[in-house]
């Protein structure tokens, strides 16, 4: 993603939040607990699409229209735990060794993510709260190759090795909003900078 896209995408997400906020909050305006009265704690599923599809998170409103949230997310399936990662025929599981010792076809470079986020909430209405926070993102880099031999080194011919750098860390900025969708359901939409994707979520409200 180029620099211009990284700048315009968060702006587009924020504009979308404003556009979605009115109809969603209007639809949720029914009697029962809300962000200012009884809807205090929630736990749920919080992926970042398309790269980080397994995630768990929670939020807690602590009074005076303020709250906190946190979540953990990871890429699935993991290439580094795949059966075709670093097969025994690869004596040194690095891009440098493979490209010096073999003549296999490069398929793609891939990045696995693990995210840890923490941030604050501010209630704009009983049905809408904005989110702002940050965290750290661990990136794991691998490269996929394909062995075109008659008797390939894996069943499929495809395999993965460590790319350089194998792991590194990056800051992550989180922006978004929570929308009340019923007595026990809250939806989330936003943006996270390190994976560069849409942050989504659905939370089950536990009560006071």
XYZ file of C-alpha atoms in Angstrom:
208
model
C 0.000 0.000 0.000
C 1.459 3.392 -0.955
C 1.658 6.436 1.313
C -1.326 8.169 -0.220
C -3.512 5.101 0.284
C -2.431 4.820 3.931
C -3.512 8.417 4.457
C -6.823 8.312 2.626
C -8.065 4.936 3.865
C -8.423 5.927 7.550
C -10.226 9.111 6.457
C -12.583 7.069 4.322
C -13.276 4.728 7.239
C -14.072 7.646 9.548
C -16.450 9.135 6.974
C -18.117 5.741 6.660
C -18.534 5.606 10.438
C -20.339 8.936 10.401
C -22.548 7.805 7.542
C -23.389 4.512 9.242
C -23.853 5.949 12.700
C -27.219 7.600 12.191
C -29.164 4.628 10.754
C -27.558 2.095 13.075
C -28.171 4.082 16.221
C -31.703 4.916 15.124
C -32.413 1.220 14.572
C -31.069 0.396 18.048
C -33.188 2.939 19.927
C -35.356 0.513 21.839
C -35.963 0.228 25.561
C -33.351 -1.575 27.575
C -29.695 -1.173 28.585
C -27.464 1.134 26.542
C -23.943 2.576 26.733
C -25.009 5.068 29.410
C -27.310 2.807 31.378
C -26.490 -0.799 32.157
C -24.479 -1.839 29.084
C -21.077 -1.904 30.790
C -19.007 -4.936 29.753
C -18.739 -6.896 26.521
C -16.570 -9.674 25.107
C -16.393 -10.727 21.484
C -14.785 -11.569 18.176
C -12.589 -8.791 16.720
C -10.749 -9.577 13.439
C -8.931 -7.253 11.048
C -9.810 -8.140 7.457
C -8.346 -9.485 5.314
C -5.099 -10.448 7.099
C -5.885 -11.150 10.774
C -9.006 -13.281 11.020
C -8.750 -14.610 14.573
C -9.285 -12.071 17.329
C -10.768 -11.709 20.794
C -11.517 -8.507 22.642
C -13.416 -6.845 25.445
C -14.695 -3.417 26.437
C -15.734 -1.818 29.712
C -17.545 1.468 30.326
C -16.376 3.037 33.581
C -18.651 6.067 33.905
C -18.748 9.712 32.802
C -19.090 8.577 29.167
C -15.624 6.979 29.297
C -14.476 3.403 28.820
C -11.588 1.160 27.839
C -11.100 -1.657 25.342
C -8.447 -4.227 24.572
C -7.943 -7.028 22.099
C -5.575 -9.704 20.798
C -5.487 -10.868 17.169
C -3.489 -13.320 15.075
C -3.267 -14.523 11.472
C -4.852 -17.896 10.707
C -3.888 -20.305 9.317
C -0.280 -19.945 10.449
C 2.287 -20.636 7.732
C 5.022 -21.239 10.316
C 2.924 -24.074 11.804
C 2.051 -25.552 8.414
C 3.324 -29.026 7.537
C 5.065 -27.539 4.478
C 7.073 -25.024 6.544
C 10.822 -25.772 6.573
C 10.674 -29.337 5.152
C 13.620 -31.632 6.068
C 15.212 -31.306 2.598
C 15.802 -27.601 3.300
C 19.000 -27.773 5.353
C 18.839 -24.089 6.307
C 15.340 -22.659 6.499
C 16.140 -19.255 4.993
C 15.540 -17.466 1.707
C 19.311 -16.968 1.351
C 20.039 -20.724 1.493
C 17.169 -21.730 -0.808
C 18.119 -19.223 -3.493
C 21.802 -20.168 -3.280
C 21.315 -23.949 -3.281
C 18.088 -24.581 -5.218
C 16.294 -23.378 -8.321
C 12.696 -23.422 -7.072
C 10.036 -20.991 -8.247
C 9.148 -18.071 -5.948
C 5.385 -17.971 -5.368
C 4.835 -15.099 -2.901
C 5.995 -13.325 0.234
C 3.574 -13.511 3.146
C 3.322 -11.788 6.533
C 1.743 -13.258 9.641
C 0.486 -10.855 12.298
C 0.004 -10.886 16.053
C -1.618 -7.731 17.481
C -2.050 -6.434 21.028
C -4.210 -3.309 21.402
C -5.446 -1.106 24.220
C -7.430 2.110 24.052
C -10.209 4.348 25.256
C -13.915 4.789 24.541
C -16.024 7.924 24.572
C -19.816 7.766 24.443
C -21.423 10.118 21.923
C -24.945 8.805 22.521
C -26.572 5.861 24.306
C -26.114 3.841 21.089
C -22.761 5.110 19.750
C -19.231 5.273 21.187
C -15.976 6.148 19.457
C -12.736 4.202 19.934
C -9.154 5.456 19.857
C -6.130 3.448 20.874
C -2.943 1.769 19.863
C -0.781 -1.248 20.323
C 2.031 -3.298 18.907
C 2.082 -5.660 15.950
C 4.515 -8.538 15.611
C 5.191 -9.393 11.977
C 6.556 -12.775 10.873
C 7.807 -12.929 7.288
C 7.904 -16.070 5.145
C 8.393 -16.807 1.462
C 6.615 -19.545 -0.458
C 8.414 -21.601 -3.105
C 7.320 -24.319 -5.502
C 9.480 -27.357 -6.325
C 8.770 -28.384 -9.911
C 10.720 -31.664 -9.699
C 9.047 -34.990 -10.525
C 9.581 -35.996 -6.906
C 9.057 -32.697 -5.016
C 10.201 -32.134 -1.437
C 6.585 -31.882 -0.187
C 3.373 -33.592 -1.264
C 2.155 -30.458 -3.054
C 5.545 -29.140 -4.161
C 4.863 -25.927 -2.233
C 6.862 -25.023 0.877
C 7.667 -22.026 3.115
C 10.900 -20.710 4.610
C 11.911 -17.754 6.783
C 12.238 -14.433 5.018
C 14.515 -11.613 6.154
C 13.839 -10.161 8.674
C 12.055 -13.176 10.092
C 10.250 -11.187 12.809
C 9.935 -7.505 13.629
C 7.576 -5.174 15.463
C 5.530 -2.160 14.384
C 3.229 0.326 16.139
C -0.478 -0.009 15.488
C -3.040 2.826 15.549
C -6.680 1.864 16.175
C -9.695 4.029 15.339
C -13.313 2.974 15.245
C -16.748 2.992 16.794
C -19.096 0.775 18.766
C -22.764 0.573 17.769
C -25.450 -0.775 20.071
C -27.469 -3.337 18.131
C -29.798 -4.647 20.809
C -30.031 -5.475 24.514
C -27.019 -7.821 24.428
C -25.266 -7.146 21.111
C -22.725 -4.514 20.059
C -21.051 -4.159 16.650
C -17.659 -2.604 15.928
C -16.186 -1.066 12.790
C -12.922 0.813 12.299
C -9.385 0.742 10.957
C -5.996 -0.547 12.166
C -2.811 0.861 10.662
C -0.256 -1.927 11.078
C -2.123 -4.622 9.105
C -3.759 -1.815 7.104
C -7.262 -3.232 7.201
C -10.810 -2.864 8.442
C -11.263 -3.648 12.131
C -14.582 -5.389 12.720
C -16.229 -6.976 15.700
C -19.288 -8.319 17.459
C -19.570 -8.305 21.260
C -21.878 -10.064 23.673
C -22.830 -7.760 26.540
C -22.411 -9.383 29.940
C -24.368 -6.843 31.980
C -23.457 -4.401 34.700
